[in-house]
Short mmCIF file of C-alpha atoms and ligand atoms in Angstrom, two decimals:
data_model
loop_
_atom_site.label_atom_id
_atom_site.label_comp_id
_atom_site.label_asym_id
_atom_site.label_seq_id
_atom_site.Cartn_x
_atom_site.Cartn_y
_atom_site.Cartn_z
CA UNK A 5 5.78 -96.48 20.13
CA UNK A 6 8.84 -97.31 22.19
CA UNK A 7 7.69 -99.19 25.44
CA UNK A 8 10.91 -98.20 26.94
CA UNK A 9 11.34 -97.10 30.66
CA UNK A 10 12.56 -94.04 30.99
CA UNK A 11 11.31 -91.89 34.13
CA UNK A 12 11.95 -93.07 37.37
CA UNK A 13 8.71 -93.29 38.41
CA UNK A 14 8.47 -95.40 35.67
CA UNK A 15 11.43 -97.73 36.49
CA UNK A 16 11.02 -97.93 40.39
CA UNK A 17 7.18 -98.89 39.93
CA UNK A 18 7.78 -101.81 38.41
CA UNK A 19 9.31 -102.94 41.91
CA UNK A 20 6.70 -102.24 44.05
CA UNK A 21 3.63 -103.72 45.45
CA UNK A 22 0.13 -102.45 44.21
CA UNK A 23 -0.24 -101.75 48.02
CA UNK A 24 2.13 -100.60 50.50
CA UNK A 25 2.32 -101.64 53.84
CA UNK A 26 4.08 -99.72 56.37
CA UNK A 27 6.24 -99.93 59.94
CA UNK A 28 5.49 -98.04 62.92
CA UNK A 29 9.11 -95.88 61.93
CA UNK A 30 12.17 -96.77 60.05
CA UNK A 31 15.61 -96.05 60.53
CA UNK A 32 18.85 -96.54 58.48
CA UNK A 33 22.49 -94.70 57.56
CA UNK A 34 24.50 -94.50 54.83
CA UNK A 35 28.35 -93.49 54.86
CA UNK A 36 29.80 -90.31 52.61
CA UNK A 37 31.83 -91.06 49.91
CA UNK A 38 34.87 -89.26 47.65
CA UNK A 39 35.23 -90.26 44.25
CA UNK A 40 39.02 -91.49 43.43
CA UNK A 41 38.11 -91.88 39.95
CA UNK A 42 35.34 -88.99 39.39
CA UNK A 43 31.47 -89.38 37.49
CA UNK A 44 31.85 -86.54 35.49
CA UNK A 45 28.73 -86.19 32.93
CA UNK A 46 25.31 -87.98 32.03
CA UNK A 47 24.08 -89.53 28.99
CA UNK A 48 20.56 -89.67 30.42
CA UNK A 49 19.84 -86.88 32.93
CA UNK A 50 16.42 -88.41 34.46
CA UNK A 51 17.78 -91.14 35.55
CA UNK A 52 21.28 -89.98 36.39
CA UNK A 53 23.40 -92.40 34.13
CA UNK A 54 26.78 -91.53 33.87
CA UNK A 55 29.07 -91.21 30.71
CA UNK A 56 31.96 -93.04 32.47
CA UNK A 57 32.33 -95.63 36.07
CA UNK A 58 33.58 -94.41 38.76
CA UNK A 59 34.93 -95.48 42.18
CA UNK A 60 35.22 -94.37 45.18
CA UNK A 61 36.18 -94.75 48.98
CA UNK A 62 33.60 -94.18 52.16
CA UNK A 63 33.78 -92.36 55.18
CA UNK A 64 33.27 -95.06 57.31
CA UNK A 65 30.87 -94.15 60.41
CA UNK A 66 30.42 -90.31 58.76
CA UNK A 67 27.17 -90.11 56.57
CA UNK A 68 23.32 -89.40 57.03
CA UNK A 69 21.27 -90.93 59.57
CA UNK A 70 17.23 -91.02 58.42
CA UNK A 71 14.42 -91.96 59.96
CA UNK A 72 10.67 -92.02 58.88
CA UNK A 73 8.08 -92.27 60.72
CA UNK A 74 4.34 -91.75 60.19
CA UNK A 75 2.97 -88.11 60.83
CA UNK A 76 0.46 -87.24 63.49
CA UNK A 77 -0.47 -84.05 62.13
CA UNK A 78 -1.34 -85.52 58.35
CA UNK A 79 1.03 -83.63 56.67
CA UNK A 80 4.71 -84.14 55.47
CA UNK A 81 7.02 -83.07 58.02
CA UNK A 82 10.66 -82.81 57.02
CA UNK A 83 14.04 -82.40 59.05
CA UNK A 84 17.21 -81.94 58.52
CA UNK A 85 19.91 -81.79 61.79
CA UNK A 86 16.85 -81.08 64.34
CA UNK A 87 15.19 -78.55 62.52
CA UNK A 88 12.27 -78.73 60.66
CA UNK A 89 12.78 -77.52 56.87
CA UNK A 90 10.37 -74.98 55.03
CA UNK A 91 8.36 -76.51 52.72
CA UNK A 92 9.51 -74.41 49.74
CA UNK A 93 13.31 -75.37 50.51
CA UNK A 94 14.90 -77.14 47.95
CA UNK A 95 16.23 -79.83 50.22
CA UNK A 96 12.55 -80.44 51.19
CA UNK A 97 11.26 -80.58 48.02
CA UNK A 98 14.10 -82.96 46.84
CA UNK A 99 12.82 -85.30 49.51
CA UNK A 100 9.33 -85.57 49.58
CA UNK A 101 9.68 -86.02 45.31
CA UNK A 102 12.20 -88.85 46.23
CA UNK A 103 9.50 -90.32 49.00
CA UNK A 104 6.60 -89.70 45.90
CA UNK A 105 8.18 -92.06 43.57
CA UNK A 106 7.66 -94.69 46.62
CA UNK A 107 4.21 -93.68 47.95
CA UNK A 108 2.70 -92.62 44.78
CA UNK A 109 -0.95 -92.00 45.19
CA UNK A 110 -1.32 -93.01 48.45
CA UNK A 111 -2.01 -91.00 51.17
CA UNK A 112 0.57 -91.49 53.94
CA UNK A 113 1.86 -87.99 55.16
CA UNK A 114 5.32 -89.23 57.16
CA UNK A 115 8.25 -87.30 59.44
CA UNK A 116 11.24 -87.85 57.43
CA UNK A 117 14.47 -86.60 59.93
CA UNK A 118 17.92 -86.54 58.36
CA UNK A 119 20.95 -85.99 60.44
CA UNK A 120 24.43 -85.59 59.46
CA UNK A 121 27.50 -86.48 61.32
CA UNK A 122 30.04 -85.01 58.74
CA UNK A 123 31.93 -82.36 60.25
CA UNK A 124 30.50 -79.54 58.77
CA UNK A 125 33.89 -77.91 59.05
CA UNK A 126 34.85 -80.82 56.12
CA UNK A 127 32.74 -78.77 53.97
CA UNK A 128 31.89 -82.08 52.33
CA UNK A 129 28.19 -82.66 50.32
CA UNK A 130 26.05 -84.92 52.22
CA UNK A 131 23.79 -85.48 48.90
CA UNK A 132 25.01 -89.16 48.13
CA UNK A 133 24.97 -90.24 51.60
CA UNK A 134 21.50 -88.57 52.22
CA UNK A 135 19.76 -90.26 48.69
CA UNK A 136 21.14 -93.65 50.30
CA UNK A 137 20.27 -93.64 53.76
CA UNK A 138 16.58 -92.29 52.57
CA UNK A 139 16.44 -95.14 50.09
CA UNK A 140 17.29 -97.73 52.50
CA UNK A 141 14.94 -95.91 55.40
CA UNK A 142 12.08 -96.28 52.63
CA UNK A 143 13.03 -99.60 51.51
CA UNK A 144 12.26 -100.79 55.60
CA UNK A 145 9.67 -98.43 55.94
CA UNK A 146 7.79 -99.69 53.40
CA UNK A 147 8.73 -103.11 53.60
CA UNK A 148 9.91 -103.66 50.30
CA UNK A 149 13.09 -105.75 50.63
CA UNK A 150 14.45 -104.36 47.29
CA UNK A 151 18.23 -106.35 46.64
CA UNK A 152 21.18 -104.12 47.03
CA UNK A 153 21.01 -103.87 43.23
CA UNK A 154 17.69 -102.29 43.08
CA UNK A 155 18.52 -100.15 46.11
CA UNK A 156 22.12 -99.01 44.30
CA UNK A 157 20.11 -97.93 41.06
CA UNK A 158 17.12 -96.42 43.08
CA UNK A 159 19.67 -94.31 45.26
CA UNK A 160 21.13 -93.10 41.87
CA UNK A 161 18.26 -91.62 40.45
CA UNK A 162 17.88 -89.26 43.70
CA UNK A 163 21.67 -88.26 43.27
CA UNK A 164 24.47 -90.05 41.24
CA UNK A 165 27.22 -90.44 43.68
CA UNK A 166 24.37 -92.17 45.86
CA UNK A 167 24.38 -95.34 44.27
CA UNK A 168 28.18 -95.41 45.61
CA UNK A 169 26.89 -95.09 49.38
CA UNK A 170 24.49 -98.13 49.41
CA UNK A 171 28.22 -99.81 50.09
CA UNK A 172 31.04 -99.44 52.30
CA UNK A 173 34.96 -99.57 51.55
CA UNK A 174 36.16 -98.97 48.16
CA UNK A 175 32.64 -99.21 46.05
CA UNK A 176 32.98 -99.47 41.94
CA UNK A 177 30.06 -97.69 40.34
CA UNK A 178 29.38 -99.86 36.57
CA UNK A 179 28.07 -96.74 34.11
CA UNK A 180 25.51 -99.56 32.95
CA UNK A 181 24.24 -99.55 29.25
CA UNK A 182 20.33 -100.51 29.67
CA UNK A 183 17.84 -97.35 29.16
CA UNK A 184 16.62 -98.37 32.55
CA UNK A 185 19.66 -97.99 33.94
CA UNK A 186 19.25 -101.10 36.33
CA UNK A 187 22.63 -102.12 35.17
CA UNK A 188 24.34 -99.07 36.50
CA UNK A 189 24.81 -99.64 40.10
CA UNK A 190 27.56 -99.76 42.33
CA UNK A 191 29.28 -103.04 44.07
CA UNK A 192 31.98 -103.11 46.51
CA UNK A 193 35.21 -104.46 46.04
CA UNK A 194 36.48 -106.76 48.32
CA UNK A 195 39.78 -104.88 49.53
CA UNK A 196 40.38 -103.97 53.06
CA UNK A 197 43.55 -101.30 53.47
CA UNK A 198 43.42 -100.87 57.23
CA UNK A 199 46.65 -97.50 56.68
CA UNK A 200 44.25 -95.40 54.33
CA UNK A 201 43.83 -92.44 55.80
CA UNK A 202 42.34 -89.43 54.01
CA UNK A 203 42.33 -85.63 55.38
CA UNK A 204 39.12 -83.64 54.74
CA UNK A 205 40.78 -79.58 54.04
CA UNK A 206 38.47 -77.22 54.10
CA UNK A 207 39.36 -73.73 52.66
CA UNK A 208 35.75 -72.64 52.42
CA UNK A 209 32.65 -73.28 53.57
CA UNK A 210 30.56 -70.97 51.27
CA UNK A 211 28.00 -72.01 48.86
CA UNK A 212 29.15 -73.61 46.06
CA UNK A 213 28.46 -70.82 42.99
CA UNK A 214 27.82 -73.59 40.68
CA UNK A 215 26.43 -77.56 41.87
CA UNK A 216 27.82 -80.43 40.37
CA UNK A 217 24.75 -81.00 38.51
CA UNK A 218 25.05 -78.16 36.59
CA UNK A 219 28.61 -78.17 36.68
CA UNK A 220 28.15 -81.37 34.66
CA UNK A 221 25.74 -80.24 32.39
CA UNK A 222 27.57 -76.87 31.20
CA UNK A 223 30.79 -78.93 31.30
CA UNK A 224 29.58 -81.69 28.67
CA UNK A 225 27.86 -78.76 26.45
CA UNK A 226 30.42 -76.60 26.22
CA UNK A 227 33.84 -77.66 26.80
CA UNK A 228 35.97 -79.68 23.93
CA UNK A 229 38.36 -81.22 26.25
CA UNK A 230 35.39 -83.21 28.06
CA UNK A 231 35.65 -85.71 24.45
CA UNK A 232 38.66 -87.21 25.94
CA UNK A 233 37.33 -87.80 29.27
CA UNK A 234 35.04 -91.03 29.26
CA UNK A 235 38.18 -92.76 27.63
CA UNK A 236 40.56 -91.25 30.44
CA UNK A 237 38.33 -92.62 33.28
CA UNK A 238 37.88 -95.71 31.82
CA UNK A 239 41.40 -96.76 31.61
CA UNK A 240 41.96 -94.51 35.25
CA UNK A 241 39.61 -96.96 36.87
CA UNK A 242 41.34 -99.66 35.77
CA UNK A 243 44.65 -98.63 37.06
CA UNK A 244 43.37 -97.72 40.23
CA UNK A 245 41.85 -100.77 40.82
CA UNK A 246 44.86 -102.68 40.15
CA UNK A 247 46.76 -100.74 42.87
CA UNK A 248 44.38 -101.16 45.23
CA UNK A 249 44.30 -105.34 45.03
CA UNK A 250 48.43 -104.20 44.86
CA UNK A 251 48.16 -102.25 47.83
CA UNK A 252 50.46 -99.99 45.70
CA UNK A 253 49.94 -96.57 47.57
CA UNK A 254 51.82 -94.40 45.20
CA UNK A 255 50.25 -95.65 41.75
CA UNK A 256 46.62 -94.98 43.77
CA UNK A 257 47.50 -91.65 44.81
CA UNK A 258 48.89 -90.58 41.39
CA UNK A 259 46.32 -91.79 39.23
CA UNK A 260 43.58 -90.44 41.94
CA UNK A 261 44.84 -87.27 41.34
CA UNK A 262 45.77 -87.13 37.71
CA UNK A 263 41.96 -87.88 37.68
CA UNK A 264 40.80 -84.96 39.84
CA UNK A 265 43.25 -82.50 37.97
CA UNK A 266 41.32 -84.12 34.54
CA UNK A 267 38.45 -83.30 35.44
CA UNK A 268 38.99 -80.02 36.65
CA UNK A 269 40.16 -79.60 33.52
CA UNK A 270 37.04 -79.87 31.66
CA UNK A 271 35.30 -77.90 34.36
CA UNK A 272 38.34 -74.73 33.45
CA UNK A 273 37.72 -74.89 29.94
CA UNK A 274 34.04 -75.15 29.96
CA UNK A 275 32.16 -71.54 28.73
CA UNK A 276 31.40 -69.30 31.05
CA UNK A 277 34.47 -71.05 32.99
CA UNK A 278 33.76 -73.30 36.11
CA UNK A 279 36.34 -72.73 38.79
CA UNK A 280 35.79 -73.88 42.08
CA UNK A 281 40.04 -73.88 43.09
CA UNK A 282 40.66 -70.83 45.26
CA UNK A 283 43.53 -69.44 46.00
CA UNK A 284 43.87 -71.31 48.89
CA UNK A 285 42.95 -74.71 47.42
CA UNK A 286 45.67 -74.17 45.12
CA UNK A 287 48.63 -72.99 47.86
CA UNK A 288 48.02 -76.76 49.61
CA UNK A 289 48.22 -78.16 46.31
CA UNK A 290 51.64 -76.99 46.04
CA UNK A 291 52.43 -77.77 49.60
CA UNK A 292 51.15 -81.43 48.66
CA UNK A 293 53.41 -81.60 45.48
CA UNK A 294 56.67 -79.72 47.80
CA UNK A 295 55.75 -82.61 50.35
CA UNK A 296 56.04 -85.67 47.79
CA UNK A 297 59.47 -83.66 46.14
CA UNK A 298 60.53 -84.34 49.75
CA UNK A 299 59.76 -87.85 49.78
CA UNK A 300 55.98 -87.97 51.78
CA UNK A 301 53.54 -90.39 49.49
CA UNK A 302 51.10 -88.28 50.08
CA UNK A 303 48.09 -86.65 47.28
CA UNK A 304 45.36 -84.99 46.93
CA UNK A 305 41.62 -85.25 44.93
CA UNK A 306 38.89 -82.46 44.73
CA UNK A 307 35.11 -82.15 43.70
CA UNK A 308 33.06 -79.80 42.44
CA UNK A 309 34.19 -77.46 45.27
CA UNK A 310 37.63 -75.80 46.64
CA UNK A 311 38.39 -78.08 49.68
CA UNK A 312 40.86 -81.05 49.47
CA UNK A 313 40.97 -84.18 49.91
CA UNK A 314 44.61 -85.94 51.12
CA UNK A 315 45.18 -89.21 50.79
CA UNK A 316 48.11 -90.99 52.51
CA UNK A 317 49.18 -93.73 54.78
CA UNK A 318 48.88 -93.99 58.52
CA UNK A 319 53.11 -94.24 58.53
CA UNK A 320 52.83 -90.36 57.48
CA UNK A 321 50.01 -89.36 59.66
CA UNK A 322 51.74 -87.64 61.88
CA UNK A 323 53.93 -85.31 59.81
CA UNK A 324 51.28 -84.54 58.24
CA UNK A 325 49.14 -83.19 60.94
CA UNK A 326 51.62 -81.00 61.99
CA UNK A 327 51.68 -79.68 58.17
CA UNK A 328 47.53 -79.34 57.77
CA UNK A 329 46.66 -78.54 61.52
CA UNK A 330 43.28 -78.03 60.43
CA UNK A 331 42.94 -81.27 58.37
CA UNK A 332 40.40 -83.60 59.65
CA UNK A 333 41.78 -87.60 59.18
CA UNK A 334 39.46 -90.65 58.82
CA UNK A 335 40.27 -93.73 58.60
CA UNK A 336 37.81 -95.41 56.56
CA UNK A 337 38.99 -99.21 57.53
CA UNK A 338 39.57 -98.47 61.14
CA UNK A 339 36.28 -96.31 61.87
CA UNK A 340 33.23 -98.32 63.62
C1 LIG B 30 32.54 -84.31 41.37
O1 LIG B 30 26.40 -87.21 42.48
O2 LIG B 30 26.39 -84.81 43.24
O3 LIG B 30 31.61 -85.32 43.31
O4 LIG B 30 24.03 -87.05 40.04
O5 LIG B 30 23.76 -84.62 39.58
O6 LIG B 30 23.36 -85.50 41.90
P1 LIG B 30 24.13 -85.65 40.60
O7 LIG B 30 25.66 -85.36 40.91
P2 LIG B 30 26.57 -85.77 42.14
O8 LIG B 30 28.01 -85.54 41.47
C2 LIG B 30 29.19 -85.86 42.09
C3 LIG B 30 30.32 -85.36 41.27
C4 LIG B 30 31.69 -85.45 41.91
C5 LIG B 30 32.40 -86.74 41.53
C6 LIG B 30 31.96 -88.02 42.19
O9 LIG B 30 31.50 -88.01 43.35
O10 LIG B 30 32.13 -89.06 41.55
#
């Protein structure tokens, strides 16, 4: 018999105290993130380990506030943006599972209230920046002073991209080899670039059709491109990390987006196809590529969704505002 750990209740219990004690509430926030080179693919599902690294930038101040607090009624009350969630809902039912792999057994019905301060007109998901700030609410709730390591790899297994948000700045996420997967957690890289800007498009705000997670799934089973991928974002996240300690702005943008367009291209020639581009996602793509014929450094990276992403330097801000109107900007280095 294999005494390896594979579940996560498995993995996280071996980190926590035969009894918990708890504070009166807890409170704690964790910034958004987008990928510049994307986690595309699992080779463990469970536990969330990826097939490739990844890194990414954050949002600075724009993420998921959570607190916890214990319940006066002695059941699980759960909120997201003021309002209290239905049981049944999916987002409820993500969290108190999440909060079970903590509490366990023990009886200790709490108020869990998210908030989220990303524009919801970014149409960005809030997933990796909820996972973390819940992990790091629990983490003080429970008094458990887990290491940023342990917090990294316990924020994963709620939602990949999580482990990314337990940091600020540009945050390298290490695929990890161990079956535990305590080796695949995120670390930040010490680079400030005080003229990154990014501009959050949105061209919808519907549903996604299809979630990342299965995105990913349907992607690795079905599409033959997807082979080449680990390699690609292997050597991707080394180039990008060179121009970032470069501060070259160009060879960032380019490989961010050669990236993005990669792994869209899995996602197009995965069966039954996955297209999340719209029409208009692809019209300021070719605005974006027009712009840089013209001279503007400026490029673009997607997700799992139709909005864009723009990256570019505070030197074309303004040009570009006038371009994208509706183009939110954050500055991740200059936001408090
Ligand atoms: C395209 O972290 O949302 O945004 O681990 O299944 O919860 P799960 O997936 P998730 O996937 C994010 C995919 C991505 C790329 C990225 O953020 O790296």
């Amino acid at each position: 018999m294999s005494d390896t750990l594979q579940t996560k209740a498995q993995v996280i219990n071996q980190f926590l105290p035969e009894k918990l004690t708890t504070k009166h509430s807890a409170e704690a926030f964790a910034p958004s993130n987008i990928a510049l080179c994307k986690y595309w693919g699992k080779r463990a599902t469970e536990l969330n380990l990826p097939t490739n690294s990844s890194l990414s930038i954050s949002l600075g101040h724009l993420g998921s506030h959570t607190r916890i607090s214990h319940s006066e009624n002695g059941a699980d009350v759960v909120k997201l943006n003021n309002r209290t969630q239905d049981e049944q809902s999916s987002f409820c039912r993500k969290v108190i599972a999440f909060i079970n792999l903590f509490r366990r057994d023990q009886s200790i019905p709490l108020v869990i209230d998210t908030r989220n301060n990303i524009p919801t007109a970014a149409g960005l998901a809030s997933s990796a920046s909820g996972f973390a700030a819940l992990v790091l609410a629990i983490n003080d709730f429970f008094e458990l002073r887990l290491t940023k390591v342990q917090l990294s790899a316990f924020a994963r297994m709620g939602s990949g991209s999580a482990s990314r948000a337990i940091y600020t700045g540009f945050v390298r996420w290490d695929m990890g080899k161990q079956e535990d997967g305590m080796d695949s957690v995120a670390s930040q890289l010490d680079f400030q670039w005080d003229d990154f800007c990014i501009g959050l498009i949105k061209v919808s705000s519907a549903k996604k059709p299809v979630d990342s997670r299965s995105g990913m799934d349907r992607t690795t089973a079905t599409s033959s491109l997807y082979q080449n991928w680990p390699a690609q974002a292997a050597a991707d996240l080394i180039t990008l990390q060179k121009a970032i300690e470069n501060r070259d702005f160009s060879a960032m943008g380019a490989c961010a987006e050669q990236n993005a367009m990669s792994m869209h291209a899995t996602m197009i020639s995965a069966w039954p196809p996955l297209v999340y581009w719209l029409p208009e996602s692809l019209a300021v793509m070719q605005r974006v590529w027009q712009l840089r014929e013209s001279g503007i450094a400026v490029y673009f990276t997607m997700d799992a969704g139709p909005n864009l992403k723009l990256l570019f330097e505070e030197s074309s801000r303004k040009l570009l505002e006038t371009e994208f109107p509706q183009m939110d900007i954050i500055q991740p280095f200059k936001s408090h």
